[in-house]
XYZ file of N, CA, C and O in Angstrom:
136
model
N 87.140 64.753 110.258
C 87.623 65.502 109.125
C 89.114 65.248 108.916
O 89.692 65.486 107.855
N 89.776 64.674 110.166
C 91.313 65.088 109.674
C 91.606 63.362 108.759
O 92.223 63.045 107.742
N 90.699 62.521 109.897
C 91.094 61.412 108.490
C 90.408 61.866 107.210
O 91.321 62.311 106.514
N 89.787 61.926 106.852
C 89.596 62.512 105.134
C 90.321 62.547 105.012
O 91.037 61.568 104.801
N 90.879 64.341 105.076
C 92.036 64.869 104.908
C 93.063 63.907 104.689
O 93.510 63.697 103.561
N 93.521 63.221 105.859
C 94.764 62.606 105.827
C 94.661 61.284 104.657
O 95.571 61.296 103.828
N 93.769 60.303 104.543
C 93.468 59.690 103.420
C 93.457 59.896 102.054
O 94.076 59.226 101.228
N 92.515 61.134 101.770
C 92.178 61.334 100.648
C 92.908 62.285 100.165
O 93.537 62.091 99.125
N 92.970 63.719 100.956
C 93.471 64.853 100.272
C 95.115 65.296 100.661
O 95.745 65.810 99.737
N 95.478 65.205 101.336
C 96.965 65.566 102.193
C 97.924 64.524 101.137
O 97.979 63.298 101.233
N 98.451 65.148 100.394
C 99.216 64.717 99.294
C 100.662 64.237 99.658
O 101.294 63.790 98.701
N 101.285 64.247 100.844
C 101.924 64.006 101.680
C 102.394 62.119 102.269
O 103.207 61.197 102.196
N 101.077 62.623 102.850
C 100.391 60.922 103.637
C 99.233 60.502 103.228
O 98.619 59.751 103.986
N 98.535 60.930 101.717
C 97.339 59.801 101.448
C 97.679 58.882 101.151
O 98.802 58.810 100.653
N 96.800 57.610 101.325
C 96.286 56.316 101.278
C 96.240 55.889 99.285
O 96.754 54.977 98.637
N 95.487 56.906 98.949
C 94.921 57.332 97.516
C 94.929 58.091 96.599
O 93.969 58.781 96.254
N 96.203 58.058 95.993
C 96.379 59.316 94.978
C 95.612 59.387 93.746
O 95.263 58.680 92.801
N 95.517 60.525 94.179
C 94.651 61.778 93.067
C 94.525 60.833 91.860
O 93.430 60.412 91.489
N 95.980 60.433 91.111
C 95.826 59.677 89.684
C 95.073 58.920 89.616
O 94.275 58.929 88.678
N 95.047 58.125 90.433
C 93.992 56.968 90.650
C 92.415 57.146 90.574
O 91.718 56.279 90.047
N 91.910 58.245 91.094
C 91.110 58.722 90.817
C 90.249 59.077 89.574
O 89.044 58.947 89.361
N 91.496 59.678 88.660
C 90.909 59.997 87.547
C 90.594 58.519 86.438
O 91.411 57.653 86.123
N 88.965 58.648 85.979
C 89.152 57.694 85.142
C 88.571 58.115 83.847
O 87.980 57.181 83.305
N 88.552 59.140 83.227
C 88.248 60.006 82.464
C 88.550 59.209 80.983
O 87.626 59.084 80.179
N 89.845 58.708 80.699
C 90.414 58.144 79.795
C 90.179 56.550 79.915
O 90.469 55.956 78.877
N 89.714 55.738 80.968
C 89.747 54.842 81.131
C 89.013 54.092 80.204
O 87.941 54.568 79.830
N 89.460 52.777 79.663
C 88.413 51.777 78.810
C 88.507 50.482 79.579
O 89.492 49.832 79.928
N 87.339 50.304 79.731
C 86.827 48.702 80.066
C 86.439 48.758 81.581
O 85.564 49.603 81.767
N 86.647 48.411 82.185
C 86.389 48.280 83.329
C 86.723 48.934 84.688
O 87.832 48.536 85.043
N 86.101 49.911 85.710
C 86.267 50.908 86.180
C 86.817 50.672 87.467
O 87.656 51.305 88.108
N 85.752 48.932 87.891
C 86.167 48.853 89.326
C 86.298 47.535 88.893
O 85.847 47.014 87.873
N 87.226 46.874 90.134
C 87.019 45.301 90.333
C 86.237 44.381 90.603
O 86.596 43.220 90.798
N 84.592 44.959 90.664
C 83.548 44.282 90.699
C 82.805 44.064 89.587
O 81.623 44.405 89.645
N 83.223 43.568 88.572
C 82.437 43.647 86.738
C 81.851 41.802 87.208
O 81.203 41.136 86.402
């Protein structure tokens, strides 16, 4: 659990911010595998 945490959610020291996440607005292509 604490890597999750520390990766994903701990806004601090993640790996992956939140923005990145959102693709709500996004056009064309979502991931790098098209």
């Amino acid at each position: 659990m604490d890597y999750f945490v520390d990766t994903y959610l701990n806004y601090d020291v993640c790996h992956f911010h939140r923005k990145m996440w959102n693709h709500f607005e996004t056009e064309g292509s979502r991931t790098i595998n098209h």
